[in-house]
Amino acid sequence: EAQIWMHVRVARLGTRFILVLADDRTEAHRLEEVRRDFIANISHELKTPIGAITLLSEALEMAADDPDQVRRFAERMESEAGRLSRLTLEIIELSRLQAVDTLATAEDVRLDHVISSAVDQNHVAANARGMELAVGGKKKVTVRGDEALLTLAVHNLIANAVQYSPDGSRIGIGVRLEAGVAEIAVTDQGIGIGEDDLPRVFERFFRVDQARSRNTGGTGLGLSIVKHVVQNHGGDIRAWSQPGKGSTFTIRLPEADTDASAAQGDKA
Ligand code: ADP
């Protein structure tokens, strides 16, 4: 139930001041605004690859006699289409995650399984650039949640670490358990994130300029997806970074009360 606060504001009408009775922005209004911004951002982000594909297809028609140009335009079309497809999938994923506060189903999930799947998914990309994905820390840590979503979250962190680090560098992935809180940390020796940008990296579509100019093909949605997955699991995410040195992202989740859920016969 949204609360409505009436506020008295002073407005200026010509040379006179008048008192205006206005309802403050309720939570519902705020959410509506967030949704509108999101949709505006989506349209903007989708227009770029769609526009590029349209132009490239016209160019392709005109370049029909020149096989080299045809190949170049076709390659660029393929890459823009790939970007469009990534964007679409991530927007759908994020909308799905934003639509719910808590998970529909939760089961016991072993974090070492989550990490090894996420590492496997990034293995080829890391290998191609001579990077080491070093997994360490505690083995048997269990949380309640959705294994596929948690794997997606850890995958996104590792994929970023690979994306924004130099060839041959090392990425550490570790699990710790402290006072019933499980913590996954992903540490890289990459380009880092400046102090002003760091608080914004979890915003939808936010990209640090530096990275954008490197033409990495990122969508700016990866970390918002991570944030929503973690929030839906009752956890939190934090980031530390030193430009030029590297970054650490940590996900903290409540440890599963495995004895209790076993005793209850998993009635949830
Ligand atoms: P993207 O798809 O662009 O990677 P993300 O939401 O995953 O989007 O990340 C947002 C931005 O934060 C990235 O564009 C990049 O500038 C910055 N970033 C994320 N992870 C790292 C990292 N490990 N090292 C340096 N910069 C990072």
PDB file of C-alpha atoms and ligand atoms in Angstrom:
ATOM      1  CA  GLU A   1       0.000   0.000   0.000  1.00  0.00           C
ATOM      2  CA  ALA A   2       1.646   3.193  -1.160  1.00  0.00           C
ATOM      3  CA  GLN A   3       1.553   6.118   1.212  1.00  0.00           C
ATOM      4  CA  ILE A   4       0.744   9.519  -0.102  1.00  0.00           C
ATOM      5  CA  TRP A   5       2.313  12.542   1.540  1.00  0.00           C
ATOM      6  CA  MET A   6       0.765  15.907   0.879  1.00  0.00           C
ATOM      7  CA  HIS A   7       3.338  18.642   0.657  1.00  0.00           C
ATOM      8  CA  VAL A   8       2.906  22.351   0.528  1.00  0.00           C
ATOM      9  CA  ARG A   9       5.155  23.979  -2.023  1.00  0.00           C
ATOM     10  CA  VAL A  10       5.648  27.557  -3.021  1.00  0.00           C
ATOM     11  CA  ALA A  11       5.436  28.248  -6.726  1.00  0.00           C
ATOM     12  CA  ARG A  12       5.847  31.449  -8.625  1.00  0.00           C
ATOM     13  CA  LEU A  13       3.116  32.646 -10.931  1.00  0.00           C
ATOM     14  CA  GLY A  14       4.165  35.787 -12.782  1.00  0.00           C
ATOM     15  CA  THR A  15       5.059  38.226 -10.067  1.00  0.00           C
ATOM     16  CA  ARG A  16       3.004  36.507  -7.383  1.00  0.00           C
ATOM     17  CA  PHE A  17       3.884  33.533  -5.224  1.00  0.00           C
ATOM     18  CA  ILE A  18       1.243  30.932  -4.666  1.00  0.00           C
ATOM     19  CA  LEU A  19       0.975  27.955  -2.360  1.00  0.00           C
ATOM     20  CA  VAL A  20       0.550  24.630  -4.069  1.00  0.00           C
ATOM     21  CA  LEU A  21      -0.709  21.486  -2.438  1.00  0.00           C
ATOM     22  CA  ALA A  22       1.088  18.625  -4.104  1.00  0.00           C
ATOM     23  CA  ASP A  23       1.405  14.941  -3.363  1.00  0.00           C
ATOM     24  CA  ASP A  24       4.956  13.855  -2.917  1.00  0.00           C
ATOM     25  CA  ARG A  25       6.460  11.199  -5.104  1.00  0.00           C
ATOM     26  CA  THR A  26       5.260   7.943  -3.700  1.00  0.00           C
ATOM     27  CA  GLU A  27       7.167   4.706  -3.974  1.00  0.00           C
ATOM     28  CA  ALA A  28       4.805   3.703  -6.790  1.00  0.00           C
ATOM     29  CA  HIS A  29       5.620   6.882  -8.675  1.00  0.00           C
ATOM     30  CA  ARG A  30       9.310   6.329  -8.173  1.00  0.00           C
ATOM     31  CA  LEU A  31       9.111   2.784  -9.496  1.00  0.00           C
ATOM     32  CA  GLU A  32       7.105   4.007 -12.463  1.00  0.00           C
ATOM     33  CA  GLU A  33       9.837   6.531 -13.188  1.00  0.00           C
ATOM     34  CA  VAL A  34      12.545   3.885 -12.935  1.00  0.00           C
ATOM     35  CA  ARG A  35      10.594   1.727 -15.367  1.00  0.00           C
ATOM     36  CA  ARG A  36      10.159   4.622 -17.794  1.00  0.00           C
ATOM     37  CA  ASP A  37      13.894   5.387 -17.679  1.00  0.00           C
ATOM     38  CA  PHE A  38      14.673   1.738 -18.277  1.00  0.00           C
ATOM     39  CA  ILE A  39      12.418   1.605 -21.324  1.00  0.00           C
ATOM     40  CA  ALA A  40      13.866   4.860 -22.672  1.00  0.00           C
ATOM     41  CA  ASN A  41      17.367   3.417 -22.214  1.00  0.00           C
ATOM     42  CA  ILE A  42      16.367   0.172 -23.902  1.00  0.00           C
ATOM     43  CA  SER A  43      15.037   1.979 -26.969  1.00  0.00           C
ATOM     44  CA  HIS A  44      18.176   4.052 -27.156  1.00  0.00           C
ATOM     45  CA  GLU A  45      20.497   1.046 -26.812  1.00  0.00           C
ATOM     46  CA  LEU A  46      18.572  -1.049 -29.344  1.00  0.00           C
ATOM     47  CA  LYS A  47      18.486   1.720 -31.912  1.00  0.00           C
ATOM     48  CA  THR A  48      22.270   1.746 -32.259  1.00  0.00           C
ATOM     49  CA  PRO A  49      22.791  -1.814 -33.564  1.00  0.00           C
ATOM     50  CA  ILE A  50      19.526  -1.739 -35.541  1.00  0.00           C
ATOM     51  CA  GLY A  51      20.619   1.499 -37.243  1.00  0.00           C
ATOM     52  CA  ALA A  52      24.042   0.037 -37.967  1.00  0.00           C
ATOM     53  CA  ILE A  53      22.574  -3.134 -39.470  1.00  0.00           C
ATOM     54  CA  THR A  54      20.247  -1.075 -41.679  1.00  0.00           C
ATOM     55  CA  LEU A  55      23.103   1.090 -42.969  1.00  0.00           C
ATOM     56  CA  LEU A  56      25.372  -1.896 -43.473  1.00  0.00           C
ATOM     57  CA  SER A  57      22.753  -3.777 -45.490  1.00  0.00           C
ATOM     58  CA  GLU A  58      22.389  -0.757 -47.786  1.00  0.00           C
ATOM     59  CA  ALA A  59      26.161  -0.518 -48.106  1.00  0.00           C
ATOM     60  CA  LEU A  60      26.289  -4.234 -48.835  1.00  0.00           C
ATOM     61  CA  GLU A  61      23.879  -3.868 -51.745  1.00  0.00           C
ATOM     62  CA  MET A  62      26.007  -1.128 -53.256  1.00  0.00           C
ATOM     63  CA  ALA A  63      29.284  -2.964 -52.748  1.00  0.00           C
ATOM     64  CA  ALA A  64      28.126  -6.090 -54.553  1.00  0.00           C
ATOM     65  CA  ASP A  65      30.998  -5.949 -57.092  1.00  0.00           C
ATOM     66  CA  ASP A  66      33.752  -5.681 -54.536  1.00  0.00           C
ATOM     67  CA  PRO A  67      34.234  -8.988 -52.663  1.00  0.00           C
ATOM     68  CA  ASP A  68      36.582  -7.447 -50.087  1.00  0.00           C
ATOM     69  CA  GLN A  69      34.090  -4.783 -49.131  1.00  0.00           C
ATOM     70  CA  VAL A  70      31.257  -7.287 -49.106  1.00  0.00           C
ATOM     71  CA  ARG A  71      33.195  -9.405 -46.630  1.00  0.00           C
ATOM     72  CA  ARG A  72      34.013  -6.395 -44.434  1.00  0.00           C
ATOM     73  CA  PHE A  73      30.400  -5.190 -44.319  1.00  0.00           C
ATOM     74  CA  ALA A  74      29.106  -8.700 -43.711  1.00  0.00           C
ATOM     75  CA  GLU A  75      31.511  -9.156 -40.777  1.00  0.00           C
ATOM     76  CA  ARG A  76      30.412  -5.897 -39.232  1.00  0.00           C
ATOM     77  CA  MET A  77      26.765  -6.845 -39.707  1.00  0.00           C
ATOM     78  CA  GLU A  78      27.427 -10.117 -37.959  1.00  0.00           C
ATOM     79  CA  SER A  79      29.040  -8.350 -35.022  1.00  0.00           C
ATOM     80  CA  GLU A  80      26.182  -5.825 -34.732  1.00  0.00           C
ATOM     81  CA  ALA A  81      23.653  -8.655 -34.915  1.00  0.00           C
ATOM     82  CA  GLY A  82      25.565 -10.444 -32.149  1.00  0.00           C
ATOM     83  CA  ARG A  83      25.428  -7.328 -30.013  1.00  0.00           C
ATOM     84  CA  LEU A  84      21.698  -6.973 -30.665  1.00  0.00           C
ATOM     85  CA  SER A  85      21.128 -10.544 -29.637  1.00  0.00           C
ATOM     86  CA  ARG A  86      23.197 -10.179 -26.416  1.00  0.00           C
ATOM     87  CA  LEU A  87      21.362  -6.993 -25.541  1.00  0.00           C
ATOM     88  CA  THR A  88      17.956  -8.584 -26.100  1.00  0.00           C
ATOM     89  CA  LEU A  89      18.764 -11.637 -23.977  1.00  0.00           C
ATOM     90  CA  GLU A  90      20.187  -9.523 -21.151  1.00  0.00           C
ATOM     91  CA  ILE A  91      17.249  -7.112 -21.184  1.00  0.00           C
ATOM     92  CA  ILE A  92      14.833 -10.049 -20.908  1.00  0.00           C
ATOM     93  CA  GLU A  93      16.876 -11.571 -18.081  1.00  0.00           C
ATOM     94  CA  LEU A  94      17.050  -8.280 -16.199  1.00  0.00           C
ATOM     95  CA  SER A  95      13.318  -7.559 -16.605  1.00  0.00           C
ATOM     96  CA  ARG A  96      12.557 -11.027 -15.279  1.00  0.00           C
ATOM     97  CA  LEU A  97      14.804 -10.465 -12.256  1.00  0.00           C
ATOM     98  CA  GLN A  98      13.381  -7.020 -11.561  1.00  0.00           C
ATOM     99  CA  ALA A  99       9.833  -8.305 -11.619  1.00  0.00           C
ATOM    100  CA  VAL A 100      10.304 -10.418  -8.495  1.00  0.00           C
ATOM    101  CA  ASP A 101      11.593  -9.600  -5.032  1.00  0.00           C
ATOM    102  CA  THR A 102      12.264 -13.107  -3.919  1.00  0.00           C
ATOM    103  CA  LEU A 103      12.923 -16.335  -5.708  1.00  0.00           C
ATOM    104  CA  ALA A 104      10.050 -18.593  -6.672  1.00  0.00           C
ATOM    105  CA  THR A 105      12.078 -21.691  -5.892  1.00  0.00           C
ATOM    106  CA  ALA A 106      15.111 -22.107  -3.715  1.00  0.00           C
ATOM    107  CA  GLU A 107      17.213 -25.182  -3.191  1.00  0.00           C
ATOM    108  CA  ASP A 108      20.511 -25.932  -1.496  1.00  0.00           C
ATOM    109  CA  VAL A 109      23.277 -24.777  -3.808  1.00  0.00           C
ATOM    110  CA  ARG A 110      26.957 -25.647  -3.360  1.00  0.00           C
ATOM    111  CA  LEU A 111      29.074 -22.587  -4.143  1.00  0.00           C
ATOM    112  CA  ASP A 112      32.029 -24.679  -5.336  1.00  0.00           C
ATOM    113  CA  HIS A 113      29.734 -26.133  -8.029  1.00  0.00           C
ATOM    114  CA  VAL A 114      28.585 -22.644  -8.988  1.00  0.00           C
ATOM    115  CA  ILE A 115      32.178 -21.449  -9.237  1.00  0.00           C
ATOM    116  CA  SER A 116      33.441 -24.390 -11.260  1.00  0.00           C
ATOM    117  CA  SER A 117      30.595 -23.998 -13.804  1.00  0.00           C
ATOM    118  CA  ALA A 118      31.236 -20.256 -14.076  1.00  0.00           C
ATOM    119  CA  VAL A 119      34.985 -20.859 -14.451  1.00  0.00           C
ATOM    120  CA  ASP A 120      34.345 -23.492 -17.159  1.00  0.00           C
ATOM    121  CA  GLN A 121      32.211 -20.997 -19.095  1.00  0.00           C
ATOM    122  CA  ASN A 122      35.082 -18.495 -19.116  1.00  0.00           C
ATOM    123  CA  HIS A 123      37.875 -20.974 -19.650  1.00  0.00           C
ATOM    124  CA  VAL A 124      38.189 -20.574 -23.425  1.00  0.00           C
ATOM    125  CA  ALA A 125      38.215 -16.761 -23.331  1.00  0.00           C
ATOM    126  CA  ALA A 126      40.787 -16.697 -20.517  1.00  0.00           C
ATOM    127  CA  ASN A 127      42.973 -19.338 -22.157  1.00  0.00           C
ATOM    128  CA  ALA A 128      42.995 -17.513 -25.475  1.00  0.00           C
ATOM    129  CA  ARG A 129      44.591 -14.575 -23.685  1.00  0.00           C
ATOM    130  CA  GLY A 130      46.996 -16.541 -21.536  1.00  0.00           C
ATOM    131  CA  MET A 131      45.127 -15.735 -18.336  1.00  0.00           C
ATOM    132  CA  GLU A 132      44.991 -17.905 -15.269  1.00  0.00           C
ATOM    133  CA  LEU A 133      41.685 -18.455 -13.444  1.00  0.00           C
ATOM    134  CA  ALA A 134      42.837 -19.464  -9.956  1.00  0.00           C
ATOM    135  CA  VAL A 135      40.148 -20.928  -7.704  1.00  0.00           C
ATOM    136  CA  GLY A 136      40.812 -21.110  -3.994  1.00  0.00           C
ATOM    137  CA  GLY A 137      39.230 -20.996  -0.571  1.00  0.00           C
ATOM    138  CA  LYS A 138      36.658 -23.068   1.219  1.00  0.00           C
ATOM    139  CA  LYS A 139      35.146 -26.052  -0.554  1.00  0.00           C
ATOM    140  CA  LYS A 140      31.857 -26.955   1.044  1.00  0.00           C
ATOM    141  CA  VAL A 141      29.751 -23.845   1.400  1.00  0.00           C
ATOM    142  CA  THR A 142      26.020 -24.085   0.766  1.00  0.00           C
ATOM    143  CA  VAL A 143      23.478 -21.320   0.235  1.00  0.00           C
ATOM    144  CA  ARG A 144      19.748 -21.391  -0.554  1.00  0.00           C
ATOM    145  CA  GLY A 145      18.853 -20.250  -4.011  1.00  0.00           C
ATOM    146  CA  ASP A 146      18.714 -20.816  -7.721  1.00  0.00           C
ATOM    147  CA  GLU A 147      21.882 -22.480  -9.030  1.00  0.00           C
ATOM    148  CA  ALA A 148      21.489 -21.229 -12.615  1.00  0.00           C
ATOM    149  CA  LEU A 149      21.067 -17.599 -11.506  1.00  0.00           C
ATOM    150  CA  LEU A 150      23.974 -17.758  -9.060  1.00  0.00           C
ATOM    151  CA  THR A 151      26.132 -19.271 -11.801  1.00  0.00           C
ATOM    152  CA  LEU A 152      25.103 -16.447 -14.140  1.00  0.00           C
ATOM    153  CA  ALA A 153      26.105 -13.878 -11.486  1.00  0.00           C
ATOM    154  CA  VAL A 154      29.553 -15.393 -10.888  1.00  0.00           C
ATOM    155  CA  HIS A 155      29.982 -15.902 -14.637  1.00  0.00           C
ATOM    156  CA  ASN A 156      29.354 -12.183 -15.264  1.00  0.00           C
ATOM    157  CA  LEU A 157      31.959 -11.179 -12.655  1.00  0.00           C
ATOM    158  CA  ILE A 158      34.582 -13.508 -14.119  1.00  0.00           C
ATOM    159  CA  ALA A 159      33.732 -12.450 -17.694  1.00  0.00           C
ATOM    160  CA  ASN A 160      34.262  -8.789 -16.702  1.00  0.00           C
ATOM    161  CA  ALA A 161      37.531  -9.623 -14.962  1.00  0.00           C
ATOM    162  CA  VAL A 162      38.732 -11.315 -18.170  1.00  0.00           C
ATOM    163  CA  GLN A 163      37.383  -8.523 -20.375  1.00  0.00           C
ATOM    164  CA  TYR A 164      38.997  -5.668 -18.465  1.00  0.00           C
ATOM    165  CA  SER A 165      42.415  -7.223 -17.687  1.00  0.00           C
ATOM    166  CA  PRO A 166      45.615  -7.517 -19.682  1.00  0.00           C
ATOM    167  CA  ASP A 167      46.735 -10.711 -21.398  1.00  0.00           C
ATOM    168  CA  GLY A 168      48.642 -13.075 -19.152  1.00  0.00           C
ATOM    169  CA  SER A 169      47.240 -11.664 -15.910  1.00  0.00           C
ATOM    170  CA  ARG A 170      45.761 -13.663 -13.063  1.00  0.00           C
ATOM    171  CA  ILE A 171      42.180 -13.764 -11.831  1.00  0.00           C
ATOM    172  CA  GLY A 172      41.499 -15.104  -8.368  1.00  0.00           C
ATOM    173  CA  ILE A 173      38.145 -16.588  -7.382  1.00  0.00           C
ATOM    174  CA  GLY A 174      37.691 -17.516  -3.765  1.00  0.00           C
ATOM    175  CA  VAL A 175      35.027 -18.513  -1.237  1.00  0.00           C
ATOM    176  CA  ARG A 176      35.043 -17.666   2.455  1.00  0.00           C
ATOM    177  CA  LEU A 177      32.627 -18.372   5.236  1.00  0.00           C
ATOM    178  CA  GLU A 178      32.315 -16.097   8.228  1.00  0.00           C
ATOM    179  CA  ALA A 179      29.614 -16.041  10.856  1.00  0.00           C
ATOM    180  CA  GLY A 180      26.983 -17.601   8.615  1.00  0.00           C
ATOM    181  CA  VAL A 181      27.830 -15.369   5.670  1.00  0.00           C
ATOM    182  CA  ALA A 182      29.271 -16.924   2.511  1.00  0.00           C
ATOM    183  CA  GLU A 183      31.454 -14.642   0.445  1.00  0.00           C
ATOM    184  CA  ILE A 184      32.595 -15.130  -3.139  1.00  0.00           C
ATOM    185  CA  ALA A 185      35.369 -12.782  -4.267  1.00  0.00           C
ATOM    186  CA  VAL A 186      36.593 -12.244  -7.823  1.00  0.00           C
ATOM    187  CA  THR A 187      39.875 -10.326  -7.996  1.00  0.00           C
ATOM    188  CA  ASP A 188      41.635  -9.163 -11.142  1.00  0.00           C
ATOM    189  CA  GLN A 189      44.796  -7.257 -12.055  1.00  0.00           C
ATOM    190  CA  GLY A 190      43.005  -5.240 -14.705  1.00  0.00           C
ATOM    191  CA  ILE A 191      42.460  -1.640 -15.731  1.00  0.00           C
ATOM    192  CA  GLY A 192      40.434  -0.874 -12.599  1.00  0.00           C
ATOM    193  CA  ILE A 193      37.619   1.632 -12.130  1.00  0.00           C
ATOM    194  CA  GLY A 194      37.974   5.250 -11.016  1.00  0.00           C
ATOM    195  CA  GLU A 195      36.545   6.486  -7.732  1.00  0.00           C
ATOM    196  CA  ASP A 196      33.795   8.497  -9.441  1.00  0.00           C
ATOM    197  CA  ASP A 197      32.674   5.631 -11.646  1.00  0.00           C
ATOM    198  CA  LEU A 198      32.825   2.849  -9.076  1.00  0.00           C
ATOM    199  CA  PRO A 199      29.468   3.614  -7.373  1.00  0.00           C
ATOM    200  CA  ARG A 200      27.788   3.690 -10.795  1.00  0.00           C
ATOM    201  CA  VAL A 201      28.935   0.378 -12.264  1.00  0.00           C
ATOM    202  CA  PHE A 202      25.830  -1.439 -10.991  1.00  0.00           C
ATOM    203  CA  GLU A 203      23.501   0.951 -12.843  1.00  0.00           C
ATOM    204  CA  ARG A 204      21.784  -0.364 -15.939  1.00  0.00           C
ATOM    205  CA  PHE A 205      23.605   0.481 -19.163  1.00  0.00           C
ATOM    206  CA  PHE A 206      26.435   2.210 -17.323  1.00  0.00           C
ATOM    207  CA  ARG A 207      29.871   1.773 -18.921  1.00  0.00           C
ATOM    208  CA  VAL A 208      33.092   3.465 -17.981  1.00  0.00           C
ATOM    209  CA  ASP A 209      34.185   5.507 -21.011  1.00  0.00           C
ATOM    210  CA  GLN A 210      37.614   3.998 -21.089  1.00  0.00           C
ATOM    211  CA  ALA A 211      36.160   0.546 -21.528  1.00  0.00           C
ATOM    212  CA  ARG A 212      33.588   1.718 -24.036  1.00  0.00           C
ATOM    213  CA  SER A 213      36.321   3.213 -26.217  1.00  0.00           C
ATOM    214  CA  ARG A 214      38.097  -0.112 -26.176  1.00  0.00           C
ATOM    215  CA  ASN A 215      35.133  -1.385 -28.115  1.00  0.00           C
ATOM    216  CA  THR A 216      34.645  -4.364 -25.906  1.00  0.00           C
ATOM    217  CA  GLY A 217      31.103  -4.898 -27.070  1.00  0.00           C
ATOM    218  CA  GLY A 218      29.782  -4.882 -23.505  1.00  0.00           C
ATOM    219  CA  THR A 219      26.141  -3.995 -22.904  1.00  0.00           C
ATOM    220  CA  GLY A 220      26.452  -2.315 -19.515  1.00  0.00           C
ATOM    221  CA  LEU A 221      23.856  -4.742 -18.118  1.00  0.00           C
ATOM    222  CA  GLY A 222      26.121  -7.467 -16.723  1.00  0.00           C
ATOM    223  CA  LEU A 223      26.601  -5.979 -13.266  1.00  0.00           C
ATOM    224  CA  SER A 224      22.937  -4.895 -12.897  1.00  0.00           C
ATOM    225  CA  ILE A 225      22.010  -8.510 -13.516  1.00  0.00           C
ATOM    226  CA  VAL A 226      24.507  -9.620 -10.866  1.00  0.00           C
ATOM    227  CA  LYS A 227      23.116  -7.055  -8.427  1.00  0.00           C
ATOM    228  CA  HIS A 228      19.531  -8.229  -8.928  1.00  0.00           C
ATOM    229  CA  VAL A 229      20.429 -11.916  -8.625  1.00  0.00           C
ATOM    230  CA  VAL A 230      22.280 -11.213  -5.384  1.00  0.00           C
ATOM    231  CA  GLN A 231      19.455  -9.054  -4.006  1.00  0.00           C
ATOM    232  CA  ASN A 232      16.900 -11.733  -4.852  1.00  0.00           C
ATOM    233  CA  HIS A 233      19.019 -14.099  -2.779  1.00  0.00           C
ATOM    234  CA  GLY A 234      19.033 -11.787   0.236  1.00  0.00           C
ATOM    235  CA  GLY A 235      22.675 -10.897  -0.250  1.00  0.00           C
ATOM    236  CA  ASP A 236      24.773  -7.930  -1.234  1.00  0.00           C
ATOM    237  CA  ILE A 237      27.501  -7.055  -3.697  1.00  0.00           C
ATOM    238  CA  ARG A 238      30.453  -4.705  -3.261  1.00  0.00           C
ATOM    239  CA  ALA A 239      33.328  -3.507  -5.374  1.00  0.00           C
ATOM    240  CA  TRP A 240      36.815  -2.200  -4.653  1.00  0.00           C
ATOM    241  CA  SER A 241      39.149  -0.917  -7.294  1.00  0.00           C
ATOM    242  CA  GLN A 242      42.400   0.860  -7.936  1.00  0.00           C
ATOM    243  CA  PRO A 243      42.763   2.273 -11.445  1.00  0.00           C
ATOM    244  CA  GLY A 244      45.670   0.594 -13.203  1.00  0.00           C
ATOM    245  CA  LYS A 245      46.014  -2.058 -10.484  1.00  0.00           C
ATOM    246  CA  GLY A 246      42.833  -4.089 -10.489  1.00  0.00           C
ATOM    247  CA  SER A 247      39.412  -4.690  -8.975  1.00  0.00           C
ATOM    248  CA  THR A 248      37.693  -6.983  -6.518  1.00  0.00           C
ATOM    249  CA  PHE A 249      33.979  -7.770  -6.567  1.00  0.00           C
ATOM    250  CA  THR A 250      32.469  -9.655  -3.649  1.00  0.00           C
ATOM    251  CA  ILE A 251      29.094 -11.311  -3.384  1.00  0.00           C
ATOM    252  CA  ARG A 252      27.867 -12.080   0.135  1.00  0.00           C
ATOM    253  CA  LEU A 253      25.029 -14.515   0.719  1.00  0.00           C
ATOM    254  CA  PRO A 254      23.493 -16.013   3.833  1.00  0.00           C
ATOM    255  CA  GLU A 255      24.787 -19.543   4.405  1.00  0.00           C
ATOM    256  CA  ALA A 256      22.085 -22.217   4.122  1.00  0.00           C
ATOM    257  CA  ASP A 257      20.951 -23.800   7.344  1.00  0.00           C
ATOM    258  CA  THR A 258      21.438 -27.249   5.836  1.00  0.00           C
ATOM    259  CA  ASP A 259      20.497 -29.242   8.962  1.00  0.00           C
ATOM    260  CA  ALA A 260      17.247 -27.361   9.402  1.00  0.00           C
ATOM    261  CA  SER A 261      16.178 -27.661   5.769  1.00  0.00           C
ATOM    262  CA  ALA A 262      16.974 -31.378   5.833  1.00  0.00           C
ATOM    263  CA  ALA A 263      14.944 -31.808   9.045  1.00  0.00           C
ATOM    264  CA  GLN A 264      11.986 -29.974   7.550  1.00  0.00           C
ATOM    265  CA  GLY A 265      12.100 -32.358   4.619  1.00  0.00           C
ATOM    266  CA  ASP A 266      12.538 -29.380   2.313  1.00  0.00           C
ATOM    267  CA  LYS A 267       8.923 -28.354   2.638  1.00  0.00           C
ATOM    268  CA  ALA A 268       9.680 -24.934   1.113  1.00  0.00           C
TER     269      ALA A 268
HETATM  270  P1  ADP B   1      29.610  -4.445 -19.607  1.00  0.00           P
HETATM  271  O1  ADP B   1      28.697  -5.298 -20.396  1.00  0.00           O
HETATM  272  O2  ADP B   1      29.929  -3.147 -20.272  1.00  0.00           O
HETATM  273  O3  ADP B   1      30.827  -5.166 -19.112  1.00  0.00           O
HETATM  274  P2  ADP B   1      28.793  -4.360 -16.810  1.00  0.00           P
HETATM  275  O4  ADP B   1      27.506  -3.942 -16.204  1.00  0.00           O
HETATM  276  O5  ADP B   1      29.218  -5.769 -16.589  1.00  0.00           O
HETATM  277  O6  ADP B   1      28.723  -4.010 -18.343  1.00  0.00           O
HETATM  278  O7  ADP B   1      29.934  -3.402 -16.274  1.00  0.00           O
HETATM  279  C1  ADP B   1      29.750  -2.002 -16.303  1.00  0.00           C
HETATM  280  C2  ADP B   1      31.072  -1.294 -16.525  1.00  0.00           C
HETATM  281  O8  ADP B   1      31.884  -1.423 -15.375  1.00  0.00           O
HETATM  282  C3  ADP B   1      31.886  -1.873 -17.666  1.00  0.00           C
HETATM  283  O9  ADP B   1      31.542  -1.301 -18.896  1.00  0.00           O
HETATM  284  C4  ADP B   1      33.299  -1.515 -17.262  1.00  0.00           C
HETATM  285  O10 ADP B   1      33.593  -0.203 -17.661  1.00  0.00           O
HETATM  286  C5  ADP B   1      33.246  -1.550 -15.736  1.00  0.00           C
HETATM  287  N1  ADP B   1      33.772  -2.825 -15.181  1.00  0.00           N
HETATM  288  C6  ADP B   1      33.058  -3.903 -14.801  1.00  0.00           C
HETATM  289  N2  ADP B   1      33.833  -4.876 -14.299  1.00  0.00           N
HETATM  290  C7  ADP B   1      35.106  -4.406 -14.373  1.00  0.00           C
HETATM  291  C8  ADP B   1      36.395  -4.933 -14.006  1.00  0.00           C
HETATM  292  N3  ADP B   1      36.537  -6.157 -13.458  1.00  0.00           N
HETATM  293  N4  ADP B   1      37.481  -4.148 -14.226  1.00  0.00           N
HETATM  294  C9  ADP B   1      37.354  -2.905 -14.769  1.00  0.00           C
HETATM  295  N5  ADP B   1      36.171  -2.355 -15.125  1.00  0.00           N
HETATM  296  C10 ADP B   1      35.066  -3.087 -14.934  1.00  0.00           C
END
